[in-house]
Coordinates of C-alpha atoms (C1' of nucleotides) in Angstrom, one line a residue:
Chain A
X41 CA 13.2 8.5 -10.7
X42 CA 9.7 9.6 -11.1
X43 CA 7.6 10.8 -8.3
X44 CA 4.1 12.2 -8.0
X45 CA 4.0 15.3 -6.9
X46 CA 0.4 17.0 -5.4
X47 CA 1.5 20.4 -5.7
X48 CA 1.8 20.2 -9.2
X49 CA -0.5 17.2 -10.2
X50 CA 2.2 15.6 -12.1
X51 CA 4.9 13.1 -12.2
X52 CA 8.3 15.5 -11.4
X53 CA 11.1 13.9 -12.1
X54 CA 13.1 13.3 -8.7
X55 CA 16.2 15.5 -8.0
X56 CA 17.2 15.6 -4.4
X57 CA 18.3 18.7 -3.0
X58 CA 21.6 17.0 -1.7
X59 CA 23.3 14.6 -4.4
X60 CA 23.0 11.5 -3.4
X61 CA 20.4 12.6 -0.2
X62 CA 17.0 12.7 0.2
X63 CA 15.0 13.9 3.6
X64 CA 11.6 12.5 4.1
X65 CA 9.4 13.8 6.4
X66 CA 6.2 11.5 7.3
X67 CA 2.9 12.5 9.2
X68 CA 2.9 10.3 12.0
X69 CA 0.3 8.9 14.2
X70 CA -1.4 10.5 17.1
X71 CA -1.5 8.2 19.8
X72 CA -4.4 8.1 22.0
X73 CA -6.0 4.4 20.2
X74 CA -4.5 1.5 18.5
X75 CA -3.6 2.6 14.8
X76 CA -5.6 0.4 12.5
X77 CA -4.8 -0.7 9.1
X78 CA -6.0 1.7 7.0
X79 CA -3.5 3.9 9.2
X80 CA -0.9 1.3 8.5
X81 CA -1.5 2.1 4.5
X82 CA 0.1 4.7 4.7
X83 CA 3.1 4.0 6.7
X84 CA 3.9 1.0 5.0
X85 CA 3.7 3.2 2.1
X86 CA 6.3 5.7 3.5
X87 CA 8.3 3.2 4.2
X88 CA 8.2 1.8 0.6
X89 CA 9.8 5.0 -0.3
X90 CA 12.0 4.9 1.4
X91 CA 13.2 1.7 0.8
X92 CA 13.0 2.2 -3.1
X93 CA 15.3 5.6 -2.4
X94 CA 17.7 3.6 -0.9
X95 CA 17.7 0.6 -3.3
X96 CA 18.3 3.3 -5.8
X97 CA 21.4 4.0 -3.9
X98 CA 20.6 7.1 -2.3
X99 CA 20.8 7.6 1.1
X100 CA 17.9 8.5 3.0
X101 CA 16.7 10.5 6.3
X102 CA 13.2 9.5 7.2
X103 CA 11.8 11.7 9.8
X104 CA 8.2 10.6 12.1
X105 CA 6.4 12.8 14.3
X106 CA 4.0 11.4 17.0
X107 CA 2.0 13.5 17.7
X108 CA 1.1 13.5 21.9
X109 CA -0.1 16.9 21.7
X110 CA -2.6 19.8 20.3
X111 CA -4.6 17.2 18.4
X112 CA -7.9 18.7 19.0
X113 CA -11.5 16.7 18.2
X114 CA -13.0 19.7 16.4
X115 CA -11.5 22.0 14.3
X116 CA -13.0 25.1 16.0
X117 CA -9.4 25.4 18.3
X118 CA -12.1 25.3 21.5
X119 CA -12.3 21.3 21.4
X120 CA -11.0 18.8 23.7
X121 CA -7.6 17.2 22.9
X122 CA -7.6 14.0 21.7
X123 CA -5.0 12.6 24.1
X124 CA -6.8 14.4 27.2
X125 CA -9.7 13.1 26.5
X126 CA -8.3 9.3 26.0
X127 CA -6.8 10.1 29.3
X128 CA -10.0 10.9 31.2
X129 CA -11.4 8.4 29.5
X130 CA -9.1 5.7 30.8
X131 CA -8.5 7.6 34.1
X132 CA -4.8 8.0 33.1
X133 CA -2.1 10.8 32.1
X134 CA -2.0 12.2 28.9
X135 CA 1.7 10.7 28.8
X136 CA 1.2 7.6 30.0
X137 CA -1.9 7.3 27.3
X138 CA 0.8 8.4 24.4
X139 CA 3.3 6.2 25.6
X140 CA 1.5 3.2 25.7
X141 CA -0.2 3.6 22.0
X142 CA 3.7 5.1 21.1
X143 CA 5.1 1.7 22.0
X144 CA 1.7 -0.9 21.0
X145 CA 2.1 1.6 17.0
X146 CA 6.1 0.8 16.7
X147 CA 4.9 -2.9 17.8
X148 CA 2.1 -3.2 14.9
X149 CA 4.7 -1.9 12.6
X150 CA 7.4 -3.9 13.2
X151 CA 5.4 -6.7 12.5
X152 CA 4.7 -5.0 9.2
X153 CA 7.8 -5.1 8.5
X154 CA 8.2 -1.1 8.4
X155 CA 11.7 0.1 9.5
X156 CA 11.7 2.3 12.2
X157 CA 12.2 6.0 10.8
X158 CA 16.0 7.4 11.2
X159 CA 14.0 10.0 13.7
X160 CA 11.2 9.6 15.5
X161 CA 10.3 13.1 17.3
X162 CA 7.6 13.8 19.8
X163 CA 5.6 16.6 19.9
X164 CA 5.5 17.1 23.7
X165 CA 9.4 17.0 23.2
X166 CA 9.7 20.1 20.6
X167 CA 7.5 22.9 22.5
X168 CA 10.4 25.3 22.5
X169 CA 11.0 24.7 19.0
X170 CA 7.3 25.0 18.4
X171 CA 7.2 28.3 19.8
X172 CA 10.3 29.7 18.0
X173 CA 8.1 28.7 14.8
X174 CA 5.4 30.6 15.5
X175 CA 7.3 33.3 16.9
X176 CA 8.9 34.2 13.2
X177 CA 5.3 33.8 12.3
X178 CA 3.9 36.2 14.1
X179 CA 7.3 38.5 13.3
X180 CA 6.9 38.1 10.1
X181 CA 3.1 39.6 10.8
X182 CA 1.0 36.2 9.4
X183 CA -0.5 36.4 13.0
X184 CA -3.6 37.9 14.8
X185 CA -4.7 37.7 18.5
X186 CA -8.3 36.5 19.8
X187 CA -9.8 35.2 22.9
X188 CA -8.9 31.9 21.2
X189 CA -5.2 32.4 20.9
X190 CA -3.0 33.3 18.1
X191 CA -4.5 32.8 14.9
X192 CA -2.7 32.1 11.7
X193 CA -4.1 35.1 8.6
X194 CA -4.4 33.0 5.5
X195 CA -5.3 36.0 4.0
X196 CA -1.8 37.2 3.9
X197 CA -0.4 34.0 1.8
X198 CA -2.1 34.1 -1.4
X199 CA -0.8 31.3 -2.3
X200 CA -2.9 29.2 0.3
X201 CA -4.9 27.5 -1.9
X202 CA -2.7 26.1 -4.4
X203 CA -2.0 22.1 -2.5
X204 CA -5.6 21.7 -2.2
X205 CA -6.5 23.6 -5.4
X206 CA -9.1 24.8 -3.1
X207 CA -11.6 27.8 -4.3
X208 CA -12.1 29.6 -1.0
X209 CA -14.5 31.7 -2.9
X210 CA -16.9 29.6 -3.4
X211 CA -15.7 27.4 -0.1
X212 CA -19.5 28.0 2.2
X213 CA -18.0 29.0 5.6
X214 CA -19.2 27.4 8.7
X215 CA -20.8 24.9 6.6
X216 CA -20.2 22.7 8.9
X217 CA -18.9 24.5 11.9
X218 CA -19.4 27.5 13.9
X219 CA -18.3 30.6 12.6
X220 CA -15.6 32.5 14.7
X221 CA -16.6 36.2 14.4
X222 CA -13.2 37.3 15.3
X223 CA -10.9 35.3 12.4
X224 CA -10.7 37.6 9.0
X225 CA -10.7 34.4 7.1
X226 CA -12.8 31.0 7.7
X227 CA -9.7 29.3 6.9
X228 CA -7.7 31.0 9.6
X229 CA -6.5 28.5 12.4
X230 CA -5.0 28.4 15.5
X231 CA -1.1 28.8 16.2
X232 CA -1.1 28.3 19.7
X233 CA -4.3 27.9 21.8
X234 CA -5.2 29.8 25.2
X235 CA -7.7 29.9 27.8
X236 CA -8.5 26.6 27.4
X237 CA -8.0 26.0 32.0
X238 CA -9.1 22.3 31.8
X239 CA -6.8 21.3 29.0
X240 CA -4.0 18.7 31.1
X241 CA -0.9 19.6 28.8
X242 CA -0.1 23.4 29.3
X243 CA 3.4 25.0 28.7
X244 CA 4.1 29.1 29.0
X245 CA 4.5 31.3 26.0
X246 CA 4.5 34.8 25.0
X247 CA 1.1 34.5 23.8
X248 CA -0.1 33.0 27.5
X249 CA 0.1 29.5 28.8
X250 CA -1.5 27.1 26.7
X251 CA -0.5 24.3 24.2
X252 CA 0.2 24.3 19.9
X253 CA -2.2 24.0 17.4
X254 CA -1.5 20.6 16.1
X255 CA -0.6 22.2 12.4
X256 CA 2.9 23.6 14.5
X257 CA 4.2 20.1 15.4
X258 CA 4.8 18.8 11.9
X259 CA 6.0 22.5 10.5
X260 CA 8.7 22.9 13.5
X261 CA 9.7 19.3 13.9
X262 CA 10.5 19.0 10.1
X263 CA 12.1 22.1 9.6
X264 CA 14.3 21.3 12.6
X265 CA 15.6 17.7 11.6
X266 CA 15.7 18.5 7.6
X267 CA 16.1 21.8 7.1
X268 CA 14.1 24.6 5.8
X269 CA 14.1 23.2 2.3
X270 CA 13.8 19.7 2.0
X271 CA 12.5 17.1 -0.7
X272 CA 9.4 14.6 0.2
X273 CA 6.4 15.1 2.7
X274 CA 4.6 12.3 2.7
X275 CA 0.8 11.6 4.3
X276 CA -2.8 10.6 3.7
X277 CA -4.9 12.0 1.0
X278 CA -7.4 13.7 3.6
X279 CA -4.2 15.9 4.9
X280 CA -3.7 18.0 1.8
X281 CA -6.9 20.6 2.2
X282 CA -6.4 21.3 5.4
X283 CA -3.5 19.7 7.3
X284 CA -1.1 19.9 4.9
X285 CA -2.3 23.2 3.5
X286 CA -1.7 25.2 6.4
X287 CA 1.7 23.5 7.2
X288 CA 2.7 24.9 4.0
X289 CA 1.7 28.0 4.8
X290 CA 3.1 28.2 8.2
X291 CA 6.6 27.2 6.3
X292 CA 6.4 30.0 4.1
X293 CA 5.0 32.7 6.8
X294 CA 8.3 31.7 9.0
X295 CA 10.9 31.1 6.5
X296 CA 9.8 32.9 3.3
X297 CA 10.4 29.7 1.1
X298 CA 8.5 26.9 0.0
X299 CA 10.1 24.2 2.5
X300 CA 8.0 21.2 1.0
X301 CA 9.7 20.2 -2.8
X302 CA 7.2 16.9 -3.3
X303 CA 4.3 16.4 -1.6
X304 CA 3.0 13.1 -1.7
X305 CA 0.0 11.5 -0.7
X306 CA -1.5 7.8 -0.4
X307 CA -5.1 7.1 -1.3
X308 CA -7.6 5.1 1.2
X309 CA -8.0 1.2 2.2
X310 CA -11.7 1.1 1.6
X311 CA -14.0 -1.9 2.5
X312 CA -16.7 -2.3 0.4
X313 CA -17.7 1.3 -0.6
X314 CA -16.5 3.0 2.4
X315 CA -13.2 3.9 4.1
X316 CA -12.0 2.7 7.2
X317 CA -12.4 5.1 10.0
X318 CA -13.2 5.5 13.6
X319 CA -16.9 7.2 12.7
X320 CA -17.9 4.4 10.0
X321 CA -16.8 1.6 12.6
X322 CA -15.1 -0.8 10.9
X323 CA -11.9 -0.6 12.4
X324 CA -9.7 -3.7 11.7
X325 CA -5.9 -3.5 13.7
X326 CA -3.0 -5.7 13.1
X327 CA -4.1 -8.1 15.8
X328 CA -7.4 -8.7 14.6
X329 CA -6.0 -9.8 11.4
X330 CA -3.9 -12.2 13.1
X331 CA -6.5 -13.4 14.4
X332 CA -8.6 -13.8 10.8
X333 CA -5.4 -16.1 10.1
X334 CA -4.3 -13.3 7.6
X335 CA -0.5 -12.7 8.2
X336 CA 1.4 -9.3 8.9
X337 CA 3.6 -9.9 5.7
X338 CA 0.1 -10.6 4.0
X339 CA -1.3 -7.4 4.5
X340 CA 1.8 -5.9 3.4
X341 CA 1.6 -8.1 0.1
X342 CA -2.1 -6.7 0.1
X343 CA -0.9 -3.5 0.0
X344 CA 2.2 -3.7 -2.7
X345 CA -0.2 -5.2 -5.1
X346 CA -2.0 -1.7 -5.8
X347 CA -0.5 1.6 -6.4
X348 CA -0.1 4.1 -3.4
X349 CA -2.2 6.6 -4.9
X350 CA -5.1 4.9 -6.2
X351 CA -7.8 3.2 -3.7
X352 CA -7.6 -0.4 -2.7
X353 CA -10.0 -2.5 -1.9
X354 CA -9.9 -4.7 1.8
X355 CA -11.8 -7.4 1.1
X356 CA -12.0 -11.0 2.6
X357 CA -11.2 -12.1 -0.8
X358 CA -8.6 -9.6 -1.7
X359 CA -6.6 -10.6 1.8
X360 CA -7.0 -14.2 1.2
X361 CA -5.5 -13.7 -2.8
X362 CA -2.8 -11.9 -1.2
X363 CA -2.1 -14.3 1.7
X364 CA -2.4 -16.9 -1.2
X365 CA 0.4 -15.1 -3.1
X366 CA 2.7 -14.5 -0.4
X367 CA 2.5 -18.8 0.5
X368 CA 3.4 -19.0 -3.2
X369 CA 6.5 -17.0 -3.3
X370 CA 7.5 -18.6 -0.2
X371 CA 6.9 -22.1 -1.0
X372 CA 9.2 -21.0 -4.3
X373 CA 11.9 -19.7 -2.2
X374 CA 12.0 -23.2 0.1
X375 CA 12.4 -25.1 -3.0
X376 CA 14.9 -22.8 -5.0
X377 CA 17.1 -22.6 -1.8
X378 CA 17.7 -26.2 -2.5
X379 CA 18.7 -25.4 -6.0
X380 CA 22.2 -24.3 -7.9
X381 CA 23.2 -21.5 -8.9
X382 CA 23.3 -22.7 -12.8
X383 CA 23.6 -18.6 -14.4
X384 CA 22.5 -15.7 -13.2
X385 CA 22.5 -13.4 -16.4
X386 CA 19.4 -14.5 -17.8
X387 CA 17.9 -12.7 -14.4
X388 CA 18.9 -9.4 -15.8
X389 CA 16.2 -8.4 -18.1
X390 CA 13.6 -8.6 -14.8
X391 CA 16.0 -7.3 -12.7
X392 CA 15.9 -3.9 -14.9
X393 CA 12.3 -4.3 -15.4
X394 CA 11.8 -4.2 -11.5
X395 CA 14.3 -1.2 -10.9
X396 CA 12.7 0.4 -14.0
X397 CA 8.9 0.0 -12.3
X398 CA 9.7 1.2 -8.5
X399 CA 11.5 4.1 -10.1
X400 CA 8.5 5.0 -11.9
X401 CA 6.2 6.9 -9.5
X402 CA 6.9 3.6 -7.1
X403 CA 4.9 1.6 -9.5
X404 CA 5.5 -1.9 -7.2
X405 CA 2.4 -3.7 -8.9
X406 CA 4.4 -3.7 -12.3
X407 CA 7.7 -4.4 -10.3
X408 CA 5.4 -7.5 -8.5
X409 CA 4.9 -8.7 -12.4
X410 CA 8.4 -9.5 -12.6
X411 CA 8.7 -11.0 -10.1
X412 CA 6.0 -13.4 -10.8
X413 CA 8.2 -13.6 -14.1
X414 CA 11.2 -14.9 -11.7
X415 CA 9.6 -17.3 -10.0
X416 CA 8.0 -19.0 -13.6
X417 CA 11.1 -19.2 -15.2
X418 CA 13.1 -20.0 -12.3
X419 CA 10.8 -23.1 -11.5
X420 CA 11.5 -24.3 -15.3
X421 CA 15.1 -23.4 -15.1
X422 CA 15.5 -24.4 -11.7
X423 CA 17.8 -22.3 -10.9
X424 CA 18.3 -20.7 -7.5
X425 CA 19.4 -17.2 -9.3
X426 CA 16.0 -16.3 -9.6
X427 CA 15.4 -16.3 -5.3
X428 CA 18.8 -14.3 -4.9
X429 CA 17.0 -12.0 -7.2
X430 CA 13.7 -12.2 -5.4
X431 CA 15.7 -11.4 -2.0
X432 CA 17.3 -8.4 -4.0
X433 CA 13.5 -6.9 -4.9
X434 CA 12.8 -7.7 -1.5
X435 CA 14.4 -5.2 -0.2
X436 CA 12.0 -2.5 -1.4
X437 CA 8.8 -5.0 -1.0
X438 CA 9.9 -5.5 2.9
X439 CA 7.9 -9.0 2.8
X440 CA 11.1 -10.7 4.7
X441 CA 10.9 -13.4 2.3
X442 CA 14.5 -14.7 3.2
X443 CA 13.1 -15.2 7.1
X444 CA 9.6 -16.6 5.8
X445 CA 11.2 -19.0 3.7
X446 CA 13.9 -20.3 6.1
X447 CA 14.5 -24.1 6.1
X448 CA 16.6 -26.8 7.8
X449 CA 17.6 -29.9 6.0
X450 CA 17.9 -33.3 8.5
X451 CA 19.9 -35.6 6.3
X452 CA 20.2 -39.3 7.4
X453 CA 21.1 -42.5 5.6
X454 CA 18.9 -45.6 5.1
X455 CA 20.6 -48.9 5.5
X456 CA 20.4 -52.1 4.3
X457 CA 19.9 -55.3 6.7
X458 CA 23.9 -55.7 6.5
X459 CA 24.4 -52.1 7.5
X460 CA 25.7 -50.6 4.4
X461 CA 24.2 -47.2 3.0
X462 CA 21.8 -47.8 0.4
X463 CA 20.4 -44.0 0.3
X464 CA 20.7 -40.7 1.7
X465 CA 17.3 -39.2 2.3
X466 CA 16.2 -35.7 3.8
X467 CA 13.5 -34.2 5.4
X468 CA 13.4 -30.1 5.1
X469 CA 11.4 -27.7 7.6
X470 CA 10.8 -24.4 8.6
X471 CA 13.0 -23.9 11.7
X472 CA 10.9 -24.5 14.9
X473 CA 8.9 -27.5 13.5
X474 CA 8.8 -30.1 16.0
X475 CA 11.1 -33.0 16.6
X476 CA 8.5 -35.0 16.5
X477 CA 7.1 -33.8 13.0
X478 CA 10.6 -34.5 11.6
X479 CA 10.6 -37.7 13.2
X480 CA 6.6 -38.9 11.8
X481 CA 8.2 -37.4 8.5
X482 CA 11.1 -39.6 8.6
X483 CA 9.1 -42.6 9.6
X484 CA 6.7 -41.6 6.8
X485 CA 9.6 -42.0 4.3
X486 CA 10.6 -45.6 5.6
X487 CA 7.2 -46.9 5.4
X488 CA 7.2 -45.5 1.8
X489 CA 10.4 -47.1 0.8
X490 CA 8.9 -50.4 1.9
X491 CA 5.4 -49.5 -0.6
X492 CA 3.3 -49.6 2.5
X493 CA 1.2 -47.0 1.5
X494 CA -1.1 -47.3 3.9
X495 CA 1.4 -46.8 6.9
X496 CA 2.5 -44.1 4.7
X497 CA -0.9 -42.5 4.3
X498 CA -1.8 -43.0 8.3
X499 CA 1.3 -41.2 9.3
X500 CA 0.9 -38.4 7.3
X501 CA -2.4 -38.1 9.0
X502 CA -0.5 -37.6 12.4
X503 CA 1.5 -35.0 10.8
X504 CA -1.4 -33.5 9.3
X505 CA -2.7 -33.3 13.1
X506 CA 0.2 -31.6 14.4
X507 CA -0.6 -28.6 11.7
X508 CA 2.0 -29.7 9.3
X509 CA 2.0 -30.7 5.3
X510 CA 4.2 -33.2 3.6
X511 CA 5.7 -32.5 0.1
X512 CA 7.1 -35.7 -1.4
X513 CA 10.7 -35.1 -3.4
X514 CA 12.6 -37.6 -5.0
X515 CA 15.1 -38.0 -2.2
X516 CA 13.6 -36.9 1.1
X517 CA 10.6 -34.8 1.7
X518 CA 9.7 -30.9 2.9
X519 CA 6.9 -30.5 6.0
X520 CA 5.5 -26.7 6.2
X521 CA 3.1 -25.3 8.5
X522 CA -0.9 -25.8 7.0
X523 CA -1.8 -23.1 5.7
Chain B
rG79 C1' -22.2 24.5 -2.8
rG80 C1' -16.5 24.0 -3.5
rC81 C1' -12.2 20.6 -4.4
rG82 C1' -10.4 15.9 -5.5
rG83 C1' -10.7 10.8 -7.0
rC84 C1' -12.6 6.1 -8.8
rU85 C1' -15.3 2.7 -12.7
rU86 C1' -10.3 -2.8 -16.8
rA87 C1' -12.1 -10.8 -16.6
rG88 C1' -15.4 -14.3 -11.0
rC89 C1' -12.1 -11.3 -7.3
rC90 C1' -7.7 -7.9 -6.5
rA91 C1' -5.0 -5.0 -9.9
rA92 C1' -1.1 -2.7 -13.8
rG93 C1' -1.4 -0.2 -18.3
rC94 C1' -1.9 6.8 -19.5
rA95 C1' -2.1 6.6 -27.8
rG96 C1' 0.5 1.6 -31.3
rC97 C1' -1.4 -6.3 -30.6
rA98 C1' -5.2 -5.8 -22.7
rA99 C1' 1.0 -6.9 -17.2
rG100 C1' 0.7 -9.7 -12.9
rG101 C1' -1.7 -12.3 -8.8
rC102 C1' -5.8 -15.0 -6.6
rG103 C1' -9.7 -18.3 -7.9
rA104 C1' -11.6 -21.8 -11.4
rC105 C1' -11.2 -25.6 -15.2
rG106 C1' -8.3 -29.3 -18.3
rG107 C1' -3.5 -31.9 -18.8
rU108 C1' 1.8 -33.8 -17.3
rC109 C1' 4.3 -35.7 -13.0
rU110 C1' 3.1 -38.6 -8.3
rG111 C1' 1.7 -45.2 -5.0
rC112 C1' -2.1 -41.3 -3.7
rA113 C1' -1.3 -36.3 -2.7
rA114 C1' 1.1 -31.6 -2.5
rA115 C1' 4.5 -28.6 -4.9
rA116 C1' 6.1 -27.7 -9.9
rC117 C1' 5.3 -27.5 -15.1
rC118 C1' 2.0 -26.9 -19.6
rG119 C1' -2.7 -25.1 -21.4
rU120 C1' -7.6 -22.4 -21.0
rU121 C1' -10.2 -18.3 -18.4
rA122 C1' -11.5 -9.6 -21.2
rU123 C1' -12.4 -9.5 -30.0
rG124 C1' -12.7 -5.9 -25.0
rC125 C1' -11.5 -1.7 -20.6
rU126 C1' -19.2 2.0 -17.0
rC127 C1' -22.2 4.4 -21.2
rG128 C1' -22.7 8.1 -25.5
rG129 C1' -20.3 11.3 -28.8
rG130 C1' -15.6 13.5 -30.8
rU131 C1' -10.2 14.1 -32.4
rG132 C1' -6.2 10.7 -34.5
rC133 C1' -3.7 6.2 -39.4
rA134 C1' -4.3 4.3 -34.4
rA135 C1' -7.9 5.5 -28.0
rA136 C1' -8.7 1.5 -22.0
rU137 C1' -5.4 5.6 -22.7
rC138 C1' -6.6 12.5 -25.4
rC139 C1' -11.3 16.0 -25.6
rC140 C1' -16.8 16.8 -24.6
rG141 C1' -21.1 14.8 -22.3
rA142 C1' -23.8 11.3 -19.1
rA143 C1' -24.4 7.6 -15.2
rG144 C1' -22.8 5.2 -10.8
rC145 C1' -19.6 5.1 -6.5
rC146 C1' -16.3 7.4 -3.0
rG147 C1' -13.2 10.9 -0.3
rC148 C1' -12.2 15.9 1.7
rC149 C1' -14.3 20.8 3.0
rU150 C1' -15.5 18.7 11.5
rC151 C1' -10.6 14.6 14.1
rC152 C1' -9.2 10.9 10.7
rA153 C1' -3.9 7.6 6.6

RNA sequence: GGCGGCUUAGCCAAGCAGCAAGGCGACGGUCUGCAAAACCGUUAUGCUCGGGUGCAAAUCCCGAAGCCGCCUCCA
């Protein structure tokens, strides 16, 4: 397969380190707020990867760091930490702050559908390891001392620049911070951060009690579950200059090898012109969206209909035409379940257009055409070997179309006056639809055998009431939530 | 000031040199007691604009305009 790579601005051609293995590391979330959706971009966009790794038969380690630590609100390493602050805030712990936007972020993306990664590490968890890291750094002499702390030299990796493609020459220093008069580089940054008394999370080091710069967490964690070589780093766009940049350099300064072999990196929700973010206030979480009547598994649709590395728009209109899509597919899949399967070879061709697309740089809005392809020719065929292939994709799209699409059949037979069968009829539901829906629905189809249309028409009225459609068939009839 | 990105139909969005995918929406038709679903059809002689290279350009090169991100924490 073909994948992306920022280091060298170009599609690579994937070859894991490990036949048949791939380690993904994934910037997690620092958890002092409710992740939001533009947030959620991005995981569900790790997650695609993975999923189209292992749908290509490899099998795949996918490593998460939250970080509950060392995540500062300025970049000057004098700042307050993000989770101290939260906890002041609230008049909590640090921990009990991390644990409770830990759990309420695994919550929102379960919903989404996003597996949970193979290992999920905390920061708080890996100071040791943290420490060993910068340890080797400072061995290895990429390390200076100031009232600050230790401080990384990026002076001493020449190839700092090369992720960001930054020119640090022409870079304006302290445009837009104070300049420290002790670093020998504006781009140095802190390892591990002293003499900072009112900071709650302290641990002891050989540089003085104090906590990691938040750069440390992602180098030591990853290196620790996957090695000092391993294949995919994934985040958002905004990590490469600086975030990114200096975990790379950190991996090099302790290890002397370039850990990282493909960097990749999603592009932003945006709403109208601007992205989401904290600052710009237009925050939108997974609950609010419930809320707006726009499903979990919608958003995700949403998101698989654009490629991960190009912007996508959040609009009202672009949710609801996603939404829209997603009622289609599922409406599809209640009615092919009902259906044989008549031959499933003519599903080839859009089968290897699918694998052909998600191997391709995880191109999932060409792999979405063919499955639009499906669901056409399926409906004209009517054959149900077009859904099993739709489940198949599914497993890379994560849209849990074989749950969403669930339905029960309540077969009965109509008698005659004399009590002999004259029909079999059916009414099919989602599971959890009311008795009572069933039993209007049923009612319904009496009244309809007898031509009373206006019996007919009243009931479906009722059923209407209780938030349910009816779809007439020939021999019984489907009820589905309104959408 | 530095770096990066985006501009394709009403909307979302693929395509990265060889007849402009797909979805949503809209409109017309078939089916239906009426609907819904489904099906069929229509919806970009053109891809921000101007040059250039090629037999061939939405795709490559040069230039312009507009918008955005990062260089402070941010997916």
């Amino acid at each position: 397969m073909k994948l992306y790579n920022t280091l060298t601005r170009r599609k690579d051609e994937f070859v894991p380190l490990v036949p048949g293995k791939v380690g993904i590391y994934t910037c997690g979330p620092t958890v002092y707020l409710f992740a939001h959706i533009g947030n959620f971009r991005a995981y569900v966009f790790a997650d695609t990867l993975r999923r189209v790794l292992e749908y290509l038969g490899y099998e795949v380690k996918h490593v998460m760091n939250v970080t509950d630590v060392g995540h500062l609100t300025s970049d000057e390493d004098t700042g307050e930490d993000k989770l101290d602050k939260e906890a002041r805030l609230e008049g909590k712990k640090p921990e009990e702050i991390a644990q409770f936007y830990e759990q309420a972020f695994f919550a929102d993306a379960a919903k989404l559908s996003i597996l949970r990664p193979n290992v999920v590490c905390r920061a708080t968890e890996h100071i040791p390891e943290m420490i060993e890291l910068v340890r080797r750094i400072e061995a290895n002499g990429f390390a200076y001392r100031t009232a600050v702390g230790l401080i990384f030299d990026t002076g001493k990796y020449p190839e700092y620049a090369l992720l960001s493609r930054l020119n640090l020459a022409e870079q304006q220093a302290g445009a837009r911070t104070r300049v420290d008069p002790e670093r020998r580089n504006p781009s140095d940054f802190a390892l591990w951060i002293t003499n900072q008394p009112n900071h709650l999370m302290q641990w002891d080091s050989p540089w003085g009690r104090g906590f990691p710069g938040w750069h440390v967490e992602c180098s030591a964690m990853s290196i620790k579950y996957l090695g000092e070589r391993f294949d995919i780093h994934t985040g958002g766009i905004d990590h490469i200059p600086v975030h990114h940049t200096n975990e790379r350099a950190q991996n090099f300064a302790a290890t002397g090898k370039e850990v990282v072999v493909h960097w990749m990196h999603n592009a932003f929700l945006v709403i109208g012109d601007a992205r989401m973010g904290k600052s710009e206030g237009n925050l939108v979480t997974v609950s609010e969206l419930e809320k707006r009547g726009v499903s979990p598994a919608g958003f995700r649709y949403l998101c698989q209909t654009a490629l991960y590395r190009m912007p996508l728009s959040f609009t009202a209109e672009s949710l609801s035409s996603a939404q829209n899509s997603l009622r289609g597919l599922v409406d599809f899949g209640r009615n092919a379940q009902g259906w044989p399967v008549k031959d499933a070879a003519w599903t080839e061709p859009y089968r290897q257009e699918f694998k052909d697309a998600v191997a391709d740089d995880m191109n999932i809005p060409q792999g979405l055409a063919a499955v639009w392809s499906l669901v056409r020719e399926g409906n004209q065929r009517q054959d149900r070997a077009a859904w099993d292939a739709i489940l198949d994709f599914d497993r890379v799209l994560g849209l849990g179309l074989g749950k969403l699409s669930e339905t029960q059949v309540h077969e009965y037979k109509v008698s005659d006056s004399s009590n002999v069968t004259i029909a079999v009829r059916f009414v099919a539901s989602p599971p959890g639809t009311p008795a009572e829906v069933v039993a209007l629905a049923e009612k319904r189809q009496a009244a309809r055998d007898a031509r009373d249309w206006d019996a007919a028409d009243h009931l479906r009225r009722d059923i209407l009431d209780r938030g349910y459609v009816v779809e007439d068939t020939k021999d019984g009839c489907s009820v589905k939530p309104r959408p």
